[in-house]
XYZ file of C-alpha atoms in Angstrom:
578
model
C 119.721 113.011 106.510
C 121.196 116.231 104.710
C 119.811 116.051 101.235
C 120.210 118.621 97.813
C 116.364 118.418 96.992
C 113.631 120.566 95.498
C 110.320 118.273 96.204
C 110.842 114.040 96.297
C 108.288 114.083 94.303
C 110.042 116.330 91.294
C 113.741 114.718 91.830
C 113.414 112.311 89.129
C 112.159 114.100 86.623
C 114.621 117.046 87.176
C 117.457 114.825 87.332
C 116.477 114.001 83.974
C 116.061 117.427 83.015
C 120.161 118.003 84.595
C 121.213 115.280 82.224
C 119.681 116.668 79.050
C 121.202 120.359 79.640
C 124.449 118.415 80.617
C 124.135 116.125 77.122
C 121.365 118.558 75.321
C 121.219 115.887 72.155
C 119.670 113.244 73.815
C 115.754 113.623 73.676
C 114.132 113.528 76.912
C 110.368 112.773 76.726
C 109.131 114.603 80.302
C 106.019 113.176 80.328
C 107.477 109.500 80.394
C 110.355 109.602 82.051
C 111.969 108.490 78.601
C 115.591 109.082 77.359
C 116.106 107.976 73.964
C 119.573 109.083 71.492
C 119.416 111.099 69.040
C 118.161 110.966 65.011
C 116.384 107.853 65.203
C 115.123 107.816 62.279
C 118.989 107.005 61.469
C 118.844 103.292 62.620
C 116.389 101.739 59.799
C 116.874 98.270 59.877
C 119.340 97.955 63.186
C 118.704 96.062 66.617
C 117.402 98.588 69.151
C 118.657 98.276 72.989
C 115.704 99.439 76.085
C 116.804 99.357 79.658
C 115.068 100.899 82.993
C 114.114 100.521 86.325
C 114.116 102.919 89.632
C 115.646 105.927 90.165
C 118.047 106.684 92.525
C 120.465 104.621 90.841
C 122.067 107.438 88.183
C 123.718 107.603 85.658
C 122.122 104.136 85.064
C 120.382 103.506 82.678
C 119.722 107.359 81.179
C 123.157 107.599 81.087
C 123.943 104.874 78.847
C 121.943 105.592 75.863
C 123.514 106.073 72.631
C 125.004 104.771 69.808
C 126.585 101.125 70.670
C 124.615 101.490 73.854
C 121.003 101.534 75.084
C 118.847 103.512 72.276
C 116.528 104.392 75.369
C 115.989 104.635 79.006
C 113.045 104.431 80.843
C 112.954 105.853 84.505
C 110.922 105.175 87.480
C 110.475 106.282 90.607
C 112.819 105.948 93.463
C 113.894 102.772 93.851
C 110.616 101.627 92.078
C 110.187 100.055 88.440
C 108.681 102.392 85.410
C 105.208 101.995 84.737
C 104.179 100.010 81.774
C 102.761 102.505 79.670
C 106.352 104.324 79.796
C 107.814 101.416 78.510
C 105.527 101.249 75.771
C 106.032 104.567 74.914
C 110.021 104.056 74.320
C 109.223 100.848 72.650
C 106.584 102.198 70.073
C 109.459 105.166 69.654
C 112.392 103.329 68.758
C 109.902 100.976 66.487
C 108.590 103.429 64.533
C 111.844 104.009 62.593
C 113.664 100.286 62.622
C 111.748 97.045 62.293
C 115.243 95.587 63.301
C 113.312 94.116 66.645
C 114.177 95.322 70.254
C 116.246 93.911 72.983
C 114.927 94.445 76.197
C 117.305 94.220 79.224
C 115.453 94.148 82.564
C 116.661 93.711 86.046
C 115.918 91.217 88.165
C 112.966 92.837 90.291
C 109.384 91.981 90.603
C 108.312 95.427 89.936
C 110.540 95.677 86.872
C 109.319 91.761 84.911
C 105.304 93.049 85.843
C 106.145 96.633 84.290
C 108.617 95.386 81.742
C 106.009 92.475 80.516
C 103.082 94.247 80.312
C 104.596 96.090 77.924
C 106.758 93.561 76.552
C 103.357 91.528 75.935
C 101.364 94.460 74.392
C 104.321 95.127 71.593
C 104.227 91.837 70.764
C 100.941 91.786 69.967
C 101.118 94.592 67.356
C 103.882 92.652 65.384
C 106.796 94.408 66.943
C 109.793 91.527 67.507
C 110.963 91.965 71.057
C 113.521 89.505 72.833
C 113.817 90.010 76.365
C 116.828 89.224 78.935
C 116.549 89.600 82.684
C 119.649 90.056 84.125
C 120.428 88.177 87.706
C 124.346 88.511 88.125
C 123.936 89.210 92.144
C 125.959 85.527 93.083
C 125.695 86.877 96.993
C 123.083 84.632 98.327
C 123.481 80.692 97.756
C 121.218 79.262 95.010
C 119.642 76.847 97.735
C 118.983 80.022 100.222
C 117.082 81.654 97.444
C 113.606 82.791 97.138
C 111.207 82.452 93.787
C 112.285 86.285 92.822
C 115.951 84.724 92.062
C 119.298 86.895 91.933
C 119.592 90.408 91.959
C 120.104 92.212 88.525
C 123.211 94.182 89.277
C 126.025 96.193 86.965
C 126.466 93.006 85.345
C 123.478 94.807 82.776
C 126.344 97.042 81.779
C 128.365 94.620 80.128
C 125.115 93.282 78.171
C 124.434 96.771 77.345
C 127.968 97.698 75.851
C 128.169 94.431 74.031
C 124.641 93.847 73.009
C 124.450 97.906 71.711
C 127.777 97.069 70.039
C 126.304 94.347 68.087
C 123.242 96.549 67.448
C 125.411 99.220 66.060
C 127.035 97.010 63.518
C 124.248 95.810 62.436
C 124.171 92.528 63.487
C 120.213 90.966 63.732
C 117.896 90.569 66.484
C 118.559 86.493 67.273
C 122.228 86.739 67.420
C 121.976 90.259 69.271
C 120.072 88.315 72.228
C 122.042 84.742 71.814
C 125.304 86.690 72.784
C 123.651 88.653 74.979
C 122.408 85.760 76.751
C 126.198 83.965 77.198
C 127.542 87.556 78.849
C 125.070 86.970 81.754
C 125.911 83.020 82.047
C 129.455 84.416 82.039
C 129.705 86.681 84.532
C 128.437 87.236 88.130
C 128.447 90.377 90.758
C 129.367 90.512 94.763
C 128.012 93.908 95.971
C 129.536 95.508 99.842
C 127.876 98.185 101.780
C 130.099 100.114 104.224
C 126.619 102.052 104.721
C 123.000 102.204 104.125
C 121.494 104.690 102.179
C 118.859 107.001 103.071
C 115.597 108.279 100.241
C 115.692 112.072 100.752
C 113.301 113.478 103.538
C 113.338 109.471 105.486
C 115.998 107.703 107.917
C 118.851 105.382 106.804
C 117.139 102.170 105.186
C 118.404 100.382 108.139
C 121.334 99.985 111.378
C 124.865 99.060 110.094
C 127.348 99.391 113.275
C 129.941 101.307 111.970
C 132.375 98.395 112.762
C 130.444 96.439 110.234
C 130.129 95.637 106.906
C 126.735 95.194 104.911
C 127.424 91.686 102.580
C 125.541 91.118 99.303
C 123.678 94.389 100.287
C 120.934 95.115 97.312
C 120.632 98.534 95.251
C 117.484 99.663 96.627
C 119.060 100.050 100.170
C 117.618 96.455 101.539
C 119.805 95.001 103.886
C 122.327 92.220 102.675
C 122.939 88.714 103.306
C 125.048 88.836 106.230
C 127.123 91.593 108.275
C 131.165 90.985 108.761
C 133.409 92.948 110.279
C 135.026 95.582 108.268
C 138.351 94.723 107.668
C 140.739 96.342 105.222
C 140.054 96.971 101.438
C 142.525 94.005 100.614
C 140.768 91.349 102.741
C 137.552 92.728 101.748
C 137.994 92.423 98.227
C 139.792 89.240 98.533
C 136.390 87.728 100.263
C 134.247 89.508 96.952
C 136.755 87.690 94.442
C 136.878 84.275 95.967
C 132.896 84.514 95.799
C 132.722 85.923 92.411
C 135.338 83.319 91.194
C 133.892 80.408 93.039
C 130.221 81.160 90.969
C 132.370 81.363 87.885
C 134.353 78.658 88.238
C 137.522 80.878 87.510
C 140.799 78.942 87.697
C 144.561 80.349 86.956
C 144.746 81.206 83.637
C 141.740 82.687 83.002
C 140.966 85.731 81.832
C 138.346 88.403 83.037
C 136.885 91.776 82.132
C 136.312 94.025 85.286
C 133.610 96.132 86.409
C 134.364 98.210 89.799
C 130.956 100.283 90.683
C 130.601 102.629 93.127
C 127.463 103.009 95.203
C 127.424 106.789 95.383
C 129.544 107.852 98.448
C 132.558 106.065 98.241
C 135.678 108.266 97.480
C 137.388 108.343 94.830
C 140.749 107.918 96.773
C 139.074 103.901 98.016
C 137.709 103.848 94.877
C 141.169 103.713 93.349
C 142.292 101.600 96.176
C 139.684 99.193 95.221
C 140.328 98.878 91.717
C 144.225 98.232 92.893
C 143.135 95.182 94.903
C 141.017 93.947 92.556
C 143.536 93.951 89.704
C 146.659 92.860 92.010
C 144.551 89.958 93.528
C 143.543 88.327 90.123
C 146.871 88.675 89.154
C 148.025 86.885 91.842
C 145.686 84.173 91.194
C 147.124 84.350 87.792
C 143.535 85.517 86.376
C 144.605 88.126 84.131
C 141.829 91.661 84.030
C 141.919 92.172 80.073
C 139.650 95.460 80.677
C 138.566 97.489 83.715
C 136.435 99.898 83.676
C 135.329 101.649 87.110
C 133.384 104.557 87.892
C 129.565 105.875 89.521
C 127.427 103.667 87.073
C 124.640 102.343 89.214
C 124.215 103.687 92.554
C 122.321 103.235 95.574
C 121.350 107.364 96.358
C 124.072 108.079 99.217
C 124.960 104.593 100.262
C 128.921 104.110 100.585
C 130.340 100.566 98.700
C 130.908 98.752 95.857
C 130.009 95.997 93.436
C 132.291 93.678 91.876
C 131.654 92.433 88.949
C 133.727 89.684 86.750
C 133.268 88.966 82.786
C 134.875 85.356 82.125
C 136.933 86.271 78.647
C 136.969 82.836 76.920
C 138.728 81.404 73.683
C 134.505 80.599 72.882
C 133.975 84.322 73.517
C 137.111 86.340 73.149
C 134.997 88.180 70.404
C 133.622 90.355 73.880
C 136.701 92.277 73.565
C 135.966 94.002 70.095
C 132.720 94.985 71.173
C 133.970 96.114 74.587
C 136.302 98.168 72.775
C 133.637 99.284 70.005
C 133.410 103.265 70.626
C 130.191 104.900 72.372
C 128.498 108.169 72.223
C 126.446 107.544 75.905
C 127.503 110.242 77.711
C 129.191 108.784 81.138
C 131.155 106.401 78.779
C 134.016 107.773 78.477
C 134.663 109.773 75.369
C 131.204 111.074 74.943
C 130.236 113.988 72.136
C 126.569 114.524 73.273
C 127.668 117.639 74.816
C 127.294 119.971 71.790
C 123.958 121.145 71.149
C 121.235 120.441 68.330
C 119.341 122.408 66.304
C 115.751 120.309 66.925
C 114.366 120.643 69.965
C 115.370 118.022 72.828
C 112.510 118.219 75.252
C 109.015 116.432 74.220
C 106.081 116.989 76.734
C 103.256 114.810 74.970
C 99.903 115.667 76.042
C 98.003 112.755 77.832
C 94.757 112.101 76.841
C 92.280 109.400 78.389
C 88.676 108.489 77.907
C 86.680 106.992 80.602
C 84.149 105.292 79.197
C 80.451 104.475 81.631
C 80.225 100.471 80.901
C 79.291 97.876 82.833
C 76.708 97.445 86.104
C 75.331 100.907 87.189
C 74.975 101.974 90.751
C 71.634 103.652 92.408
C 72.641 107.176 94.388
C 72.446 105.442 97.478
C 74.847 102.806 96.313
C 76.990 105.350 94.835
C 77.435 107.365 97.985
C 78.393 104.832 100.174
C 80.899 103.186 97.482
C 82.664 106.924 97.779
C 82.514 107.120 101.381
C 84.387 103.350 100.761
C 87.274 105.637 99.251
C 86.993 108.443 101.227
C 87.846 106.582 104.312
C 90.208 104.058 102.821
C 92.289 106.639 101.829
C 92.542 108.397 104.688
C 93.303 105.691 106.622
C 96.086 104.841 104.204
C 97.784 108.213 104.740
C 97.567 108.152 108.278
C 99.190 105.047 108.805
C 102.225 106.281 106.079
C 105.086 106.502 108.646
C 104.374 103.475 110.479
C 103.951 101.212 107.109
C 107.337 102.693 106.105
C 108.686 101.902 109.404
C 107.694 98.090 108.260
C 109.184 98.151 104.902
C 112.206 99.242 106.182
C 115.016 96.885 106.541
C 113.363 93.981 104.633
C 112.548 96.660 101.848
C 112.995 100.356 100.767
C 111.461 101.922 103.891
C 109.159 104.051 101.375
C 105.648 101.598 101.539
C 103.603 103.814 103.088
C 104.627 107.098 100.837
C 104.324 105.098 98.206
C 100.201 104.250 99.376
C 99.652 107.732 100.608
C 100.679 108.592 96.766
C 97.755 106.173 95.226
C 95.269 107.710 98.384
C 96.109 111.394 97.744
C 95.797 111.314 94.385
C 92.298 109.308 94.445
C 90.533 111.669 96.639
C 92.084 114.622 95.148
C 90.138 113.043 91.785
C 87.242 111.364 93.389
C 85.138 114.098 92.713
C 85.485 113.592 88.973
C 85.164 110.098 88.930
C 81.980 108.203 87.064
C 80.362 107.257 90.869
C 77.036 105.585 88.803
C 79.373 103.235 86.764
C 82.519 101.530 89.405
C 84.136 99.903 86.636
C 84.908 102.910 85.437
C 86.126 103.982 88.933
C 88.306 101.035 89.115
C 90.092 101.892 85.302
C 90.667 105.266 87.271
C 91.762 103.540 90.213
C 94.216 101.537 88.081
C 95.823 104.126 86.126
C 96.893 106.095 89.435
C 97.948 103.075 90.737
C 100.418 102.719 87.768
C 101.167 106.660 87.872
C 101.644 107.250 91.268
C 103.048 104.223 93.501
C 105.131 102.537 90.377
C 107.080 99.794 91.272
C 105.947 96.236 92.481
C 102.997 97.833 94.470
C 101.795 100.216 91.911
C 101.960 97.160 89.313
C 100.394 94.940 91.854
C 97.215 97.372 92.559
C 97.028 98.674 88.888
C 96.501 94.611 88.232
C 94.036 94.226 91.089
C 91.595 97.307 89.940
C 92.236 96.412 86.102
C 90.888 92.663 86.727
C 87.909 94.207 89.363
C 86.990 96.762 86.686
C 86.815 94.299 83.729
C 84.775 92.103 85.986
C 82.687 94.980 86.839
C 82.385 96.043 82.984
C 81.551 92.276 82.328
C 78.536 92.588 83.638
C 75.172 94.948 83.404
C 72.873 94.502 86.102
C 73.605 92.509 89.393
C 71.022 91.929 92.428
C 73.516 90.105 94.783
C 76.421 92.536 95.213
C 77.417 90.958 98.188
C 77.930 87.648 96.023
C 79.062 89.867 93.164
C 82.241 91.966 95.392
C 82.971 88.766 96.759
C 83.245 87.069 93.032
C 85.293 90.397 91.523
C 88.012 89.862 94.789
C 88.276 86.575 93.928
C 89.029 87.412 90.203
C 91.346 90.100 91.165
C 93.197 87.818 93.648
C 93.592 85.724 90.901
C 94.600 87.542 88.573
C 97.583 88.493 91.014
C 98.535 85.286 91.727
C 98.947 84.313 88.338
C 101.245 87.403 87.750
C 102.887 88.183 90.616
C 103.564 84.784 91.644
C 103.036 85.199 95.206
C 100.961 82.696 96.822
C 99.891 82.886 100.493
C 102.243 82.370 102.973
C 104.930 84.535 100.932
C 104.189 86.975 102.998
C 102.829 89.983 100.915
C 99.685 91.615 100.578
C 98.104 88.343 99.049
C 98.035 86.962 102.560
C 95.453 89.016 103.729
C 93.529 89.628 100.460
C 93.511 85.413 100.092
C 91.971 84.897 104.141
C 89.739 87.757 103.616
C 88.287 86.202 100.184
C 88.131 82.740 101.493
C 86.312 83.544 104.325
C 83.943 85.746 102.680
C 82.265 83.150 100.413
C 81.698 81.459 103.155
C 79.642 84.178 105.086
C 77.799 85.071 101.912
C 74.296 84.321 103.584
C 74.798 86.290 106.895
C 73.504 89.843 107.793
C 76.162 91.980 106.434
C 77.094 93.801 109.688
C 78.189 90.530 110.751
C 79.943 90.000 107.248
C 81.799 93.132 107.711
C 83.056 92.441 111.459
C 84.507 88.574 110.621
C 86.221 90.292 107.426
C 88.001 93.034 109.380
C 89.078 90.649 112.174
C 90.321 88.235 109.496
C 92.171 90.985 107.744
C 94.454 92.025 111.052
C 94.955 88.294 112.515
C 95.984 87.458 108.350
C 98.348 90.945 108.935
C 99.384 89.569 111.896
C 100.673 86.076 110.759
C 102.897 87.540 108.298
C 105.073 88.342 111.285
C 108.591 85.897 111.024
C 106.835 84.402 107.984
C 110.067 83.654 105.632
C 109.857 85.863 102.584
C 109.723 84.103 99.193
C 108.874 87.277 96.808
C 109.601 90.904 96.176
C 113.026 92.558 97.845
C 112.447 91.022 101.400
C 113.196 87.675 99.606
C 116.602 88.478 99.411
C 117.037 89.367 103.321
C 117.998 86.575 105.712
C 118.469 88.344 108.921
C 115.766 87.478 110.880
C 115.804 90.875 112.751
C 114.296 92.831 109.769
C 111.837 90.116 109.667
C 110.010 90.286 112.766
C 107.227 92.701 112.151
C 104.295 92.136 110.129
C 104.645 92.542 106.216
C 104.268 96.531 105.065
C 102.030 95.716 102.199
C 99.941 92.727 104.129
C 99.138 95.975 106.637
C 98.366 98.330 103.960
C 95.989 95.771 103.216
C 94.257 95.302 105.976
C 94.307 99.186 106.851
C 91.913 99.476 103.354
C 89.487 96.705 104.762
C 89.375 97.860 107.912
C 87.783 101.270 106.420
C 85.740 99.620 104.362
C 84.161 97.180 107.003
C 83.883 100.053 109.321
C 81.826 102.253 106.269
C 79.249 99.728 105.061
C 78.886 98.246 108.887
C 78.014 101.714 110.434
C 75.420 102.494 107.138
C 73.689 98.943 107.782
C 73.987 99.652 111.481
């Protein structure tokens, strides 16, 4: 696929960079992907508005910041959720002028709630007043069908946004800010149709769409939909979109709706407008009468060609929607935008990121400590060699980018191992964890980062320990744990906690055996747990929301990154006992 890139790795961050030249008065902090409007300082006692998620979905959210908007934007990486620390960041900014309280809008994605509560949890426990909303408009897959991740958060988070940041803007507090936010979303609902799949810069389309067919309740993040139809023309197309939308709604003649018509990205402009003409005419004709539409590129899926529907029931209970609908809007791709004109202070902040390592915890002889960095040595190179065919596993069921995203978390550990505090591994697992966050993002990077946080305080939790084959197997368990609780994913899911679950359970069972022998069960119990993932019905993450059983055939792309990790490790501390 033809692509207008520099590196994959820089895109986001000079995306960012585009918008701020385009709209030089928003500050964009560089180091955390953080857009946040102008003269803060200006909003004392008002509600403040945070939204995020992936990249690859632009203008949303960056471009929505501003007064009666969002007051900032955190980014991640492609198609993956903003690390938590980011978040933080925007939250402790917007705080520290207006002890109005913060709304936080999330999306409906694993990745996102981890990310999103972390920080969510830390703010809270400095006194900041946050109210959070995760929005799950996507009304494609039928509530019995659905997994425990729930409905997709789609462009329904734009008509939260507008109303909630018109709210904020008047000044109207924290509690009614979210209670009004929180009847838009049981108020409205979004059908999303893929005419194509989209394609991450540098990798293959996400996955096969004849081009005959027509991808239905397809997700932003380029995971296959619910079910493939025949394309047919824009009228019946949009007709089956409404009489889902409507039937979630309970919409009847004589209502009354406001109208959101997204494009994905590559749709033209000419359907586009041949869209918005069905939409309109066809409620009409159902005598459902579109008070406002509003249609543009708001929340895209890279280069994928379709569109989301989304309907706001307009109620005599609610008719007050309207007014802040209509409340003006300095974010720049709202229409009427003034951001454009330049300020005199300086809209580009590059913090400087400082971290301590502290040595804490047990403490490793030299032997001990060579063969624990041999552990990562080959671990990681195992993980990058197996990139393209762990992609080739997420894609389909997920965003095709798995194994770039673990080659990420490998590259950057070895190109730091050499720095790390060897003598003292919960130190080495703090580094391991902040990487993770850095580096993968997302569900996975949030997932990991949780894993080597709970190993390391296990690790620091302790100072001396005889029986480290005991001890690893206790600080798995923990971290498993810890996951579980989190994440939500329990085995049988299939994720990566099927394999980390079989390989705990059978280790504290082997604890007394020679541990060449330990090592040889674990590694065969990793690949045959890998294996079993294979048709196992999804129930977390994005592969939840696929029910085609073709992109659910092979074995789960984080289960086998996984086992790929064990399988080096076995391999290290069998042929040093050997």
């Amino acid at each position: 696929m033809k692509s207008l890139v520099n590196s994959i790795n820089d895109s986001v961050t000079e995306t960012l960079y585009g918008l701020n030249y385009a709209y030089p008065q928003l500050e964009y902090q560089v180091s955390h992907k953080v857009v946040l409007m102008p003269r803060l300082q200006d909003r004392k006692g008002k509600v403040s508005i945070i939204c995020g998620g992936g990249s690859g979905h632009e203008p949303f959210a960056a471009g929505f910041v501003g007064n009666g908007m969002l007051t900032a934007s955190v980014a991640g990486s492609i198609f993956a959720a903003p690390p938590s620390q980011h978040i933080s960041y925007a939250i402790e900014r917007v705080s520290e002028h207006s002890n109005g309280g913060i709304l936080m809008v999330i999306p409906n994605y694993t990745g996102d709630r981890l990310n999103f509560g972390i920080a969510i949890e830390k703010a809270r426990q400095t006194g900041v007043e946050v109210e959070d909303l995760v929005v799950n408009d996507d009304c494609s897959i039928p509530s019995e069908e659905q997994g425990v991740a729930g409905k997709r958060g789609l462009t329904g988070m734009l008509f939260v946004i507008k109303i909630a940041g018109a709210m904020a803007e008047k000044g109207s507090p924290l509690k009614e800010v979210y209670k009004t936010a929180q009847v838009v979303l049981q108020n409205m609902a979004t059908y999303a149709v893929g005419l194509t799949a989209c394609a991450i810069p540098g990798q293959p389309l996400m996955f096969d769409l004849p081009e005959d067919e027509i991808e239905c309740g397809m997700g932003v993040h380029g995971e296959a939909g619910y079910e493939k139809l025949k394309l047919k023309s824009c009228s019946e197309v949009v007709a089956f979109m409404l009489k889902c939308i409507c039937t979630s709604l309970s919409l009847q003649g004589g209502d009354s709706v406001a109208v959101i018509v997204n494009n994905f990205g590559a749709l033209s402009q000419l359907e586009q407008g041949i869209v918005v003409h069905d939409v309109v005419k066809q409620l009409r004709n159902m005598n459902i009468e579109p008070l406002r539409v509003y249609s543009g590129v708001l929340m895209t899926s890279l280069n994928s060609a379709g569109v989301h529907i989304t309907l706001l029931k307009i109620s005599s209970d609610n008719k007050v929607f309207l007014d802040y609908l209509d409340e003006p809007t300095n974010a720049p791709k709202w229409p009427g935008c003034v951001y454009s004109v330049p300020s005199n202070s300086p809209p580009v902040v590059q913090d400087k990121v400082s971290r301590k390592i502290e040595k804490v915890g047990v403490e490793l002889n030299s032997r001990q400590q060579m063969l624990f960095k041999q552990c990562l040595q080959s671990s990681c190179k195992s993980l990058i060699e197996k990139e393209t065919h762990i992609n080739d596993l997420d894609r389909g069921c997920g965003d095709g980018d798995c194994g770039s995203t673990l080659k990420r978390l490998a590259a950057d550990i070895l190109q730091n191992l050499d720095r790390f505090h060897m003598s003292h591994p919960s130190s080495v697992f703090i580094e391991l964890a902040y990487i993770a966050e850095q580096q993968m993002g997302g569900t996975s990077g949030a997932l990991y980062c949780l894993l080597f946080t709970r190993i390391a305080r296990e690790l620091t939790s302790n100072q001396q320990h005889d029986d480290w084959i005991g001890f690893w197997a206790q600080a798995l368990r923990v971290g498993l744990s810890c996951l579980r609780m989190y994440g939500k994913a329990e085995p049988g899911d299939r994720s990566m906690i099927d394999v980390i679950s079989a390989v705990c359970e059978k280790y504290e069972i082997l604890l007394n055996k020679p541990i060449t022998e330990i090592c040889e069960i674990l590694k065969t119990v990793a690949w045959q747990a890998c294996e079993s993932t294979k048709n196992m019905k999804p129930k977390v993450g994005r592969a939840s929301y696929v029910k085609q059983e073709q992109y659910l055939q092979n074995a789960d792309a984080g289960a086998y990154g996984v086992a790929t990790w064990i399988n080096a490790i076995t391999d290290v501390i069998k042929n040093a006992k050997a």
